Coordinates of C-alpha atoms in Angstrom, one line a residue:
M4 CA 169.3 35.7 135.3
S5 CA 172.7 37.2 135.9
K6 CA 173.3 40.4 137.6
R7 CA 174.5 42.0 134.3
A8 CA 171.4 40.9 132.5
K9 CA 169.2 42.4 135.1
K10 CA 171.1 45.7 134.8
Q11 CA 170.6 45.7 131.1
K12 CA 166.9 45.1 131.4
I13 CA 166.5 48.0 133.8
W14 CA 168.3 50.3 131.4
I15 CA 166.1 49.2 128.6
L16 CA 163.0 50.0 130.7
I17 CA 164.4 53.4 131.6
I18 CA 165.2 54.2 128.0
L19 CA 161.8 53.0 126.8
F20 CA 159.9 54.9 129.5
G21 CA 162.0 58.0 128.8
G22 CA 161.2 57.7 125.1
I23 CA 157.5 57.4 125.8
I24 CA 157.6 60.7 127.8
F25 CA 159.6 62.5 125.2
Y26 CA 157.3 61.3 122.4
S27 CA 154.3 62.5 124.4
F28 CA 155.8 66.0 124.6
I29 CA 156.5 65.9 120.9
V30 CA 152.9 64.8 120.1
T31 CA 151.4 67.4 122.5
D32 CA 153.4 70.2 120.9
L33 CA 152.4 69.1 117.4
I34 CA 148.8 69.1 118.5
R35 CA 149.1 72.5 119.9
T36 CA 150.9 73.7 116.8
Q37 CA 148.1 72.4 114.6
L38 CA 145.5 74.1 116.8
G39 CA 147.5 77.4 116.5
I40 CA 148.2 77.5 120.3
S41 CA 151.4 79.4 121.1
S42 CA 153.2 79.2 124.4
K43 CA 151.6 82.5 125.3
A44 CA 148.2 81.1 124.9
R45 CA 148.5 77.6 126.6
Y46 CA 146.3 78.7 129.4
Y47 CA 143.5 79.2 126.9
A48 CA 144.3 75.8 125.2
N49 CA 143.0 74.0 128.2
K50 CA 140.0 76.3 128.6
P51 CA 137.2 76.1 126.0
Q52 CA 136.4 79.5 124.4
T53 CA 133.0 80.6 123.2
Y54 CA 132.8 81.4 119.6
S55 CA 130.1 83.7 118.1
N56 CA 130.0 85.4 114.8
T57 CA 127.4 87.6 113.1
L58 CA 126.3 86.5 109.6
Y59 CA 125.5 89.9 108.0
A60 CA 122.4 90.2 105.9
V61 CA 123.0 92.0 102.6
R62 CA 120.9 95.1 102.1
G63 CA 118.8 95.0 99.0
N64 CA 119.6 96.7 95.8
I65 CA 117.8 99.8 94.3
L66 CA 117.5 99.4 90.5
D67 CA 115.9 101.3 87.6
R68 CA 112.7 100.4 85.9
N69 CA 114.1 97.7 83.6
L70 CA 113.0 94.4 85.2
D71 CA 115.0 92.2 82.8
F72 CA 118.3 94.1 82.5
P73 CA 118.2 96.7 85.3
T74 CA 120.8 99.3 86.1
V75 CA 122.0 99.1 89.7
L76 CA 121.7 102.4 91.4
A77 CA 122.5 101.4 95.0
T78 CA 124.0 98.1 96.2
S79 CA 126.0 96.6 99.1
A80 CA 129.6 95.5 98.6
P81 CA 131.6 93.2 100.8
Q82 CA 133.6 95.0 103.5
W83 CA 136.0 93.5 106.1
N84 CA 136.5 94.8 109.6
I85 CA 140.2 94.2 110.4
F86 CA 141.3 93.5 113.9
L87 CA 144.6 92.8 115.7
D88 CA 145.1 90.1 118.3
P89 CA 148.2 91.4 120.2
S90 CA 148.5 88.1 122.1
M91 CA 149.2 86.3 118.8
I92 CA 152.0 88.5 117.6
S93 CA 155.1 86.4 117.1
T94 CA 158.1 87.1 119.4
N95 CA 160.2 87.0 116.3
T96 CA 158.3 89.9 114.7
S97 CA 159.3 93.4 115.5
D98 CA 156.7 96.2 115.8
E99 CA 158.4 98.0 112.9
A100 CA 158.0 95.0 110.6
L101 CA 154.4 94.5 111.6
F102 CA 153.6 98.2 111.2
N103 CA 155.2 98.4 107.7
T104 CA 153.3 95.3 106.6
L105 CA 149.9 96.7 107.8
A106 CA 150.5 100.2 106.5
S107 CA 152.0 99.2 103.1
W108 CA 148.7 99.3 101.2
N109 CA 147.4 102.5 102.7
E110 CA 144.2 100.8 103.6
L111 CA 144.3 101.2 107.4
P112 CA 144.8 104.4 109.4
E113 CA 148.4 104.5 110.6
E114 CA 147.5 106.0 113.9
R115 CA 145.2 103.0 114.6
I116 CA 148.0 100.6 113.8
K117 CA 150.4 102.4 116.2
I118 CA 147.9 102.3 119.0
G119 CA 147.2 98.6 118.3
L120 CA 151.0 97.8 118.6
K121 CA 151.1 99.5 122.0
K122 CA 148.4 97.3 123.4
S123 CA 149.3 94.7 126.0
R124 CA 150.3 91.3 124.6
T125 CA 147.6 89.7 126.7
S126 CA 144.8 91.6 124.9
K127 CA 142.9 89.8 122.3
Y128 CA 141.0 92.3 120.1
Y129 CA 141.7 95.7 118.7
V130 CA 139.9 97.0 115.6
L131 CA 142.4 98.6 113.1
G132 CA 139.9 99.7 110.4
K133 CA 137.8 98.6 107.5
T134 CA 138.5 97.8 103.9
T135 CA 136.6 96.8 100.7
N136 CA 139.9 95.6 99.1
R137 CA 139.7 91.9 98.8
E138 CA 143.3 91.6 97.6
F139 CA 144.5 93.4 100.7
V140 CA 142.6 90.9 102.9
E141 CA 144.1 88.0 101.0
Y142 CA 147.5 89.5 101.4
L143 CA 147.1 89.7 105.2
E144 CA 145.7 86.2 105.4
T145 CA 148.8 84.7 103.7
N146 CA 151.6 87.0 104.9
S147 CA 153.8 85.2 107.4
I148 CA 153.9 88.3 109.7
T149 CA 150.2 88.9 109.9
R150 CA 148.4 85.7 109.2
K151 CA 148.3 84.6 112.9
C152 CA 147.7 88.0 114.6
I153 CA 145.2 89.6 112.2
G154 CA 141.6 88.6 112.1
F155 CA 138.6 89.6 109.9
E156 CA 134.9 90.2 110.4
D157 CA 132.7 90.2 107.3
S158 CA 130.3 93.0 106.7
Y159 CA 128.9 95.2 103.9
V160 CA 129.1 98.8 102.9
R161 CA 126.6 100.8 100.7
K162 CA 127.8 101.7 97.2
Y163 CA 126.3 103.9 94.5
P164 CA 127.7 102.7 91.2
M165 CA 126.5 105.8 89.3
G166 CA 128.0 108.3 91.7
N167 CA 125.8 111.3 92.4
F168 CA 123.1 110.2 90.0
L169 CA 119.5 110.6 91.3
N170 CA 121.0 111.8 94.6
P171 CA 118.0 113.5 96.3
V172 CA 115.6 110.7 95.3
L173 CA 117.8 107.8 96.5
G174 CA 119.1 109.3 99.7
I175 CA 122.1 107.7 101.4
V176 CA 123.2 105.0 103.9
N177 CA 126.0 106.2 106.1
S178 CA 129.2 104.4 107.1
H179 CA 127.4 102.9 110.2
G180 CA 124.8 101.3 107.9
E181 CA 122.1 103.8 108.9
S182 CA 119.7 105.1 106.2
I183 CA 119.5 108.9 106.4
F184 CA 116.9 110.1 104.0
G185 CA 115.4 109.5 100.5
L186 CA 114.2 106.1 99.3
E187 CA 116.9 104.5 101.4
Y188 CA 115.1 105.7 104.5
E189 CA 111.6 105.6 103.1
Y190 CA 111.9 101.9 102.2
D191 CA 114.4 100.8 104.9
Q192 CA 112.0 98.1 106.2
Y193 CA 112.1 96.4 102.8
L194 CA 115.8 97.0 102.0
D195 CA 117.3 96.1 105.4
G196 CA 117.7 92.4 106.0
T197 CA 117.9 90.4 109.3
N198 CA 121.4 89.3 110.4
G199 CA 122.1 85.7 111.2
Y200 CA 124.6 84.2 113.7
V201 CA 126.8 81.3 114.6
L202 CA 127.5 80.0 118.1
G203 CA 130.1 77.4 119.1
I204 CA 133.7 76.8 120.3
A205 CA 136.8 78.6 119.1
D206 CA 140.5 77.7 119.2
A207 CA 143.2 79.9 120.6
R208 CA 143.2 82.1 117.6
H209 CA 139.5 82.7 117.8
N210 CA 138.8 80.5 114.7
E211 CA 135.7 78.4 114.9
L212 CA 136.0 74.7 115.5
R213 CA 133.2 73.8 113.1
S214 CA 132.6 70.3 114.6
F215 CA 131.6 72.0 117.8
R216 CA 129.1 74.5 116.3
S217 CA 126.1 74.5 118.6
K218 CA 123.7 76.9 116.8
E219 CA 123.4 78.6 113.4
Q220 CA 120.9 81.0 112.0
Q221 CA 121.2 82.1 108.4
P222 CA 120.7 85.7 107.5
I223 CA 117.6 86.9 105.7
H224 CA 118.8 89.3 102.9
G225 CA 117.1 92.5 102.1
N226 CA 114.6 93.0 99.2
D227 CA 115.4 94.6 95.9
I228 CA 113.5 97.7 94.8
Y229 CA 112.8 98.5 91.2
L230 CA 112.0 102.1 90.5
T231 CA 109.9 103.7 87.8
I232 CA 112.9 105.8 86.9
S233 CA 114.5 105.4 83.4
T234 CA 118.2 105.7 83.7
Y235 CA 118.5 107.2 80.3
I236 CA 115.7 109.8 80.8
Q237 CA 117.0 110.7 84.2
K238 CA 120.4 111.3 82.8
C239 CA 118.9 113.5 80.1
A240 CA 117.0 115.5 82.7
E241 CA 120.0 115.9 85.1
D242 CA 122.4 116.9 82.3
A243 CA 119.9 119.5 80.9
L244 CA 119.2 120.9 84.3
A245 CA 122.8 121.2 85.3
T246 CA 123.6 123.1 82.1
A247 CA 120.5 125.3 82.5
M248 CA 121.5 126.1 86.1
A249 CA 124.9 127.2 85.0
T250 CA 123.8 129.1 81.9
N251 CA 121.0 131.0 83.8
N252 CA 122.8 131.5 87.1
A253 CA 119.7 130.0 88.8
L254 CA 119.5 129.5 92.6
R255 CA 117.9 126.0 92.2
G256 CA 115.9 124.0 89.7
W257 CA 113.9 120.9 89.0
I258 CA 112.7 118.7 86.2
I259 CA 110.1 116.0 86.4
V260 CA 109.1 113.5 83.6
Q261 CA 105.9 111.5 84.1
R262 CA 103.7 109.1 82.2
P263 CA 100.3 110.8 82.2
Y264 CA 98.2 107.7 81.9
T265 CA 99.9 105.8 84.8
G266 CA 101.4 108.4 87.1
E267 CA 104.9 106.7 86.9
I268 CA 107.8 109.1 87.4
L269 CA 110.4 108.4 84.7
A270 CA 112.8 111.2 85.9
M271 CA 113.1 113.5 88.8
A272 CA 116.1 115.9 88.8
S273 CA 116.9 118.4 91.5
Y274 CA 119.7 120.9 91.8
P275 CA 121.8 121.9 93.6
T276 CA 122.5 118.6 95.4
Y277 CA 125.0 117.1 97.7
T278 CA 128.0 114.9 96.8
R279 CA 128.0 111.4 98.3
E280 CA 131.6 111.7 99.4
N281 CA 131.0 114.8 101.5
Y282 CA 127.3 114.7 102.4
G283 CA 128.1 114.8 106.1
S284 CA 130.0 118.1 105.9
E285 CA 127.7 119.8 103.4
D286 CA 124.6 121.9 104.1
E287 CA 121.6 119.6 104.8
E288 CA 119.6 121.9 102.5
L289 CA 121.3 120.1 99.7
W290 CA 119.6 116.9 100.7
R291 CA 116.3 118.4 99.7
N292 CA 114.4 117.0 96.7
N293 CA 113.2 120.2 95.1
A294 CA 110.7 118.3 93.0
I295 CA 108.5 117.4 96.0
S296 CA 109.6 119.8 98.7
V297 CA 109.7 123.3 97.2
N298 CA 106.7 125.4 97.9
H299 CA 106.5 128.2 95.4
E300 CA 104.0 130.5 93.8
P301 CA 103.5 129.0 90.3
G302 CA 102.6 132.0 88.2
S303 CA 100.9 131.5 84.9
I304 CA 101.2 127.7 84.7
M305 CA 98.3 127.8 87.1
K306 CA 96.1 129.4 84.4
A307 CA 95.3 126.0 82.8
M308 CA 93.3 125.3 86.0
I309 CA 91.0 128.4 85.7
F310 CA 90.6 128.0 81.9
S311 CA 89.5 124.4 82.3
L312 CA 87.1 125.3 85.0
G313 CA 85.5 127.9 82.8
L314 CA 84.8 125.3 80.1
Y315 CA 83.9 122.4 82.4
D316 CA 81.3 124.5 84.3
N317 CA 80.0 125.8 81.0
L318 CA 80.8 129.4 82.0
Y319 CA 82.4 130.0 78.6
T320 CA 83.2 128.3 75.3
T321 CA 86.4 128.2 73.3
N322 CA 84.9 130.9 71.0
S323 CA 84.0 133.3 73.8
V324 CA 85.3 136.8 73.3
F325 CA 86.6 139.1 76.1
D326 CA 87.0 142.9 76.4
C327 CA 90.6 143.2 77.5
R328 CA 91.0 146.9 77.6
P329 CA 92.6 148.2 80.7
R330 CA 90.3 148.6 83.7
L331 CA 90.3 148.1 87.4
F332 CA 90.0 144.6 88.9
C333 CA 88.8 144.6 92.5
G334 CA 89.8 148.2 92.6
R335 CA 93.3 147.7 91.2
P336 CA 94.9 147.9 87.8
L337 CA 96.0 144.6 86.3
A338 CA 99.0 144.5 83.9
D339 CA 98.6 142.4 80.7
H340 CA 100.1 141.9 77.3
V341 CA 97.0 141.4 75.1
G342 CA 95.0 143.4 72.6
P343 CA 91.7 145.1 73.3
E344 CA 89.8 142.0 72.4
E345 CA 90.8 138.4 72.8
T346 CA 89.1 135.0 72.4
Y347 CA 89.2 132.3 75.0
A348 CA 91.9 130.5 72.9
S349 CA 94.1 133.6 72.2
A350 CA 93.8 134.7 75.8
L351 CA 95.4 131.4 77.1
A352 CA 98.0 131.5 74.3
K353 CA 99.0 135.0 75.4
S354 CA 98.7 134.2 79.1
S355 CA 96.2 136.9 79.8
N356 CA 95.9 138.0 83.4
R357 CA 92.7 139.9 82.7
V358 CA 90.8 137.1 81.1
S359 CA 92.0 134.7 83.8
S360 CA 90.6 137.1 86.4
M361 CA 87.3 137.4 84.5
I362 CA 86.9 133.6 84.6
A363 CA 87.7 133.5 88.3
L364 CA 85.1 136.2 89.1
S365 CA 82.5 134.2 87.1
T366 CA 82.6 131.4 89.6
T367 CA 82.3 131.1 93.4
K368 CA 85.2 131.0 95.8
Q369 CA 83.9 127.6 97.1
R370 CA 83.7 126.1 93.6
M371 CA 87.2 127.3 92.7
D372 CA 88.5 125.9 96.0
Q373 CA 86.9 122.5 95.2
Y374 CA 88.4 122.5 91.8
L375 CA 91.9 123.3 93.1
K376 CA 91.6 120.5 95.6
A377 CA 90.3 118.1 92.9
F378 CA 93.5 118.7 91.0
G379 CA 95.5 117.9 94.2
F380 CA 96.6 121.4 95.4
G381 CA 96.8 122.0 99.1
Q382 CA 97.5 118.3 99.9
K383 CA 100.4 115.9 99.6
T384 CA 100.4 113.5 96.6
G385 CA 101.6 110.6 98.7
I386 CA 104.5 109.9 96.4
V387 CA 106.7 109.5 99.5
R388 CA 105.9 109.6 103.2
I389 CA 108.8 111.8 104.3
G390 CA 110.0 115.1 102.7
E391 CA 107.0 116.0 100.6
E392 CA 105.3 119.4 101.2
K393 CA 101.6 120.0 100.6
G394 CA 101.8 123.6 99.3
I395 CA 99.7 126.4 100.8
L396 CA 96.1 126.8 99.8
P397 CA 94.3 129.3 102.1
P398 CA 90.8 128.5 103.2
Y399 CA 88.4 129.8 100.6
K400 CA 86.3 131.5 103.3
S401 CA 89.2 133.9 103.9
W402 CA 89.6 134.9 100.3
S403 CA 88.9 138.4 99.2
D404 CA 87.8 138.9 95.6
L405 CA 91.3 140.2 94.9
Q406 CA 92.9 137.0 96.4
Q407 CA 90.5 134.9 94.2
I408 CA 91.8 136.5 91.0
R409 CA 95.4 136.3 92.2
I410 CA 95.1 132.6 92.8
A411 CA 93.7 132.2 89.3
I412 CA 96.9 133.8 87.9
G413 CA 99.2 131.8 90.2
Q414 CA 99.7 134.2 93.1
G415 CA 98.7 133.9 96.7
V416 CA 98.9 130.2 96.5
S417 CA 101.9 127.9 96.8
V418 CA 102.3 124.6 95.1
T419 CA 105.0 121.9 94.6
P420 CA 106.4 120.8 91.3
I421 CA 104.9 117.3 91.8
Q422 CA 101.5 118.8 92.3
M423 CA 101.7 120.9 89.2
I424 CA 102.8 118.2 86.8
G425 CA 100.0 116.1 88.2
M426 CA 97.5 118.7 87.0
Y427 CA 98.9 118.7 83.5
S428 CA 99.0 114.9 83.4
T429 CA 95.4 114.9 84.4
I430 CA 94.5 117.2 81.4
A431 CA 96.7 115.0 79.2
N432 CA 95.1 111.7 80.0
G433 CA 91.5 112.9 79.6
G434 CA 90.7 114.3 83.0
I435 CA 91.6 111.5 85.5
R436 CA 94.0 112.4 88.3
M437 CA 96.5 109.6 88.8
K438 CA 98.6 108.9 91.9
P439 CA 102.3 109.5 91.1
Y440 CA 104.7 106.8 92.1
L441 CA 108.4 106.1 92.1
V442 CA 108.6 102.4 93.1
R443 CA 107.5 99.8 90.4
E444 CA 108.2 96.6 92.2
I445 CA 109.8 95.1 95.3
R446 CA 111.3 91.6 95.0
S447 CA 112.9 89.3 97.6
S448 CA 116.5 88.2 97.2
S449 CA 115.2 85.0 95.6
G450 CA 113.2 86.9 93.0
E451 CA 109.7 86.6 94.6
V452 CA 107.5 89.7 94.0
I453 CA 106.8 91.2 97.4
L454 CA 105.0 94.4 96.2
E455 CA 103.9 95.5 92.8
N456 CA 102.6 99.0 92.3
K457 CA 99.9 99.5 89.6
P458 CA 98.5 102.8 88.2
K459 CA 96.0 104.1 90.7
A460 CA 93.3 106.6 89.7
I461 CA 92.4 109.1 92.5
G462 CA 89.3 110.4 90.7
R463 CA 88.0 112.2 87.6
V464 CA 88.5 116.0 87.8
I465 CA 87.2 117.0 84.4
D466 CA 85.4 115.2 81.6
E467 CA 87.2 114.0 78.5
K468 CA 85.6 116.7 76.3
T469 CA 87.0 119.5 78.5
A470 CA 90.4 117.8 78.7
K471 CA 90.6 117.7 74.9
A472 CA 89.5 121.3 74.5
I473 CA 92.1 122.5 77.0
S474 CA 94.8 120.4 75.3
Q475 CA 94.0 122.2 72.0
L476 CA 94.2 125.6 73.7
L477 CA 97.5 124.6 75.2
I478 CA 98.8 123.7 71.7
G479 CA 98.2 127.3 70.8
V480 CA 100.6 128.4 73.6
T481 CA 103.4 126.6 71.8
V482 CA 102.3 127.5 68.3
Q483 CA 101.5 131.2 68.6
G484 CA 101.9 132.1 72.2
T485 CA 104.5 132.4 74.9
G486 CA 105.8 128.8 74.7
R487 CA 107.0 128.7 71.1
R488 CA 110.5 127.6 72.3
A489 CA 109.1 124.4 73.7
R490 CA 108.2 123.0 70.3
I491 CA 109.6 119.6 69.4
P492 CA 109.9 118.9 65.6
G493 CA 107.4 116.4 64.4
Y494 CA 105.1 116.7 67.5
N495 CA 102.3 118.9 68.7
V496 CA 103.2 120.1 72.2
A497 CA 100.5 121.3 74.6
G498 CA 101.9 123.3 77.5
K499 CA 102.1 126.6 79.4
T500 CA 104.8 129.0 80.4
G501 CA 105.1 130.6 83.9
T502 CA 107.0 133.6 85.1
A503 CA 106.2 134.1 88.8
Q504 CA 107.5 137.0 90.9
K505 CA 108.9 135.5 94.1
A506 CA 107.0 136.4 97.2
I507 CA 109.0 138.4 99.8
R508 CA 108.0 140.0 103.1
G509 CA 105.5 142.7 102.3
G510 CA 105.0 141.9 98.7
Y511 CA 106.8 140.6 95.6
S512 CA 110.4 140.8 94.5
S513 CA 111.1 143.0 91.4
T514 CA 114.3 141.1 90.6
D515 CA 113.7 137.4 91.5
Y516 CA 111.3 135.1 89.5
T517 CA 110.5 131.5 89.0
G518 CA 110.6 130.6 85.3
S519 CA 108.8 127.5 84.3
F520 CA 107.3 125.4 81.5
V521 CA 105.1 122.4 81.8
G522 CA 103.4 120.4 79.0
F523 CA 102.9 117.1 77.3
F524 CA 103.2 115.5 73.9
P525 CA 102.1 114.2 71.5
A526 CA 99.2 116.4 72.3
E527 CA 96.7 114.2 70.4
K528 CA 97.7 111.1 72.4
P529 CA 100.1 112.1 75.2
E530 CA 102.9 109.8 76.2
I531 CA 105.1 112.1 78.2
T532 CA 104.5 115.1 80.6
I533 CA 107.5 117.2 81.5
L534 CA 107.8 120.1 84.0
V535 CA 110.8 122.4 84.1
G536 CA 111.4 125.0 86.8
L537 CA 114.3 127.5 87.5
D538 CA 114.4 129.5 90.7
S539 CA 115.8 133.0 90.4
P540 CA 117.4 132.7 86.9
K541 CA 119.4 135.8 85.7
P542 CA 119.6 137.9 83.7
K543 CA 116.7 136.4 81.7
Y544 CA 113.9 134.9 83.8
Q545 CA 110.8 134.4 81.6
G546 CA 109.6 130.8 81.6
G547 CA 109.3 130.9 77.8
T548 CA 113.0 131.9 77.5
V549 CA 114.7 129.9 80.3
A550 CA 112.5 126.8 80.8
A551 CA 110.7 126.1 77.5
P552 CA 114.0 125.3 75.6
I553 CA 114.9 122.8 78.3
F554 CA 111.5 121.1 77.8
A555 CA 112.2 120.9 74.1
E556 CA 115.7 119.5 74.6
V557 CA 114.7 116.8 77.0
G558 CA 111.5 116.0 75.1
K559 CA 113.3 115.5 71.8
K560 CA 115.7 113.0 73.4
I561 CA 112.9 111.1 75.1
A562 CA 110.9 111.0 71.8
D563 CA 113.9 109.6 70.0
Y564 CA 114.7 107.1 72.7
L565 CA 111.1 105.8 73.0
N566 CA 110.4 105.9 69.3
I567 CA 107.3 108.0 69.9
P568 CA 105.3 108.3 66.6
T569 CA 105.4 111.7 65.0
N570 CA 102.4 113.6 63.6
D571 CA 102.9 112.1 60.2
G572 CA 103.3 108.6 61.6
S573 CA 106.9 108.2 60.5
I574 CA 107.6 105.9 63.4
N575 CA 105.0 103.1 63.8
N576 CA 106.4 101.1 66.7
L577 CA 106.4 102.6 70.2
H578 CA 109.5 101.5 72.1
D579 CA 108.5 98.6 74.3
Y580 CA 110.3 100.3 77.2
I581 CA 107.1 101.8 78.3

């Protein structure tokens, strides 16, 4: 081989070797580009990075009573935690351009963005904020300025599609995912799921390399809770109560609607209440569910208790006649609005204090105490574990004769609205006390029934004969007595008014009263029991004036909605809703 040929061969080898080296650099750079590894992160490219990610469980829904086509009352919506990786900000991107891009949708706090841009370019993680706007997330994922330096973590946020509807009953879940009160708190163990996770290896941008996934645990989503609440009936109750509160300048109020034969609560309205947007800055007193937590002296709505006792214990008959002329009771005069002589029926219709006192003094303190407790007074109903009051029923051994007759007319004893409606539902269904309940079913995310509540009888309080007799007497209250404004066209309504002076230190207020009405219909075969209460209404305060009309308004709407047959049978098919 000539000297020239050898030289050419050497140059060919040099060029070939150089080409191989150059090609190797090109291929390596392409690989790094595909893996998303910038020059600032090449150190990490040669060092495996652990990847972990939480797979968030979805909190269960809370829905109304319609199992087939339920209204969603509380649900969890997707939310994204947005974070900045300063180490991945392109050298060609100015802070101003990145700031403007991130702030343009008004989804992230500008102050957080500014702080993030000041972070060292070697830092990897800084949370900018949260969003539920999927379009904003997609915008950041595809924008050339943000797609490499912005990351996302999936999570969920609690939403209440109907706003402040059923507020005190539902409760709330805060921005940290913590249940605070109400059914959200009460049933947290059922609603809250178990998060899953993924473990593996990440690339330089913290994206998972799925082929290197080492462990995976899928989340277990929370269970769905179906309430006994009817969305329509609840709305009727809330609207009527809000109007009544404003019209009567009341301090607070409550309405409960119950099915007397099952104990199911169809509506439970309470005012005033908090707003979901501002609950954290509002008085915690607004969180209170008045229907289960307000202890108050009931006044004359308690008289159904003593009149039923008189019949059940055969102390009197419905035809018994009483001398109602003014006289002293336990050494004190007792105001009344009756004639000199009243029958058992007319005395209840006119809400006679004197006849109520005579019946009370005809029995023993121990028997009267037993009767009150049989109806559920002085004890919690168990409708919820947290937030319910039990009322105040003093030990009967401490009663004086005067206190005994005061309890009979609804003074000297405190009850809750849920206890009082329970007594009237007991009378309505023939004498059996039913446990009230708000939750109908609990189902898993796959639809499996986890818990199903059925009507539960606590015990018989009075016999059916007594219950029917008292029901007839209570019809008289709405036909010729103090509750005429509670009448619903086409139905016999059985109920009782109450106008209770509010207890104050040293006695009773002469200006503040609790006005109430509680009753059921159709009286012959009751489908619905309703209790209405207004605390300190003004200027009018009598139960027959301020509460009875609300009963009639709500009752009429319920009757129409459920197609409850009228007295003449004009509607033959009861709505299959209940």
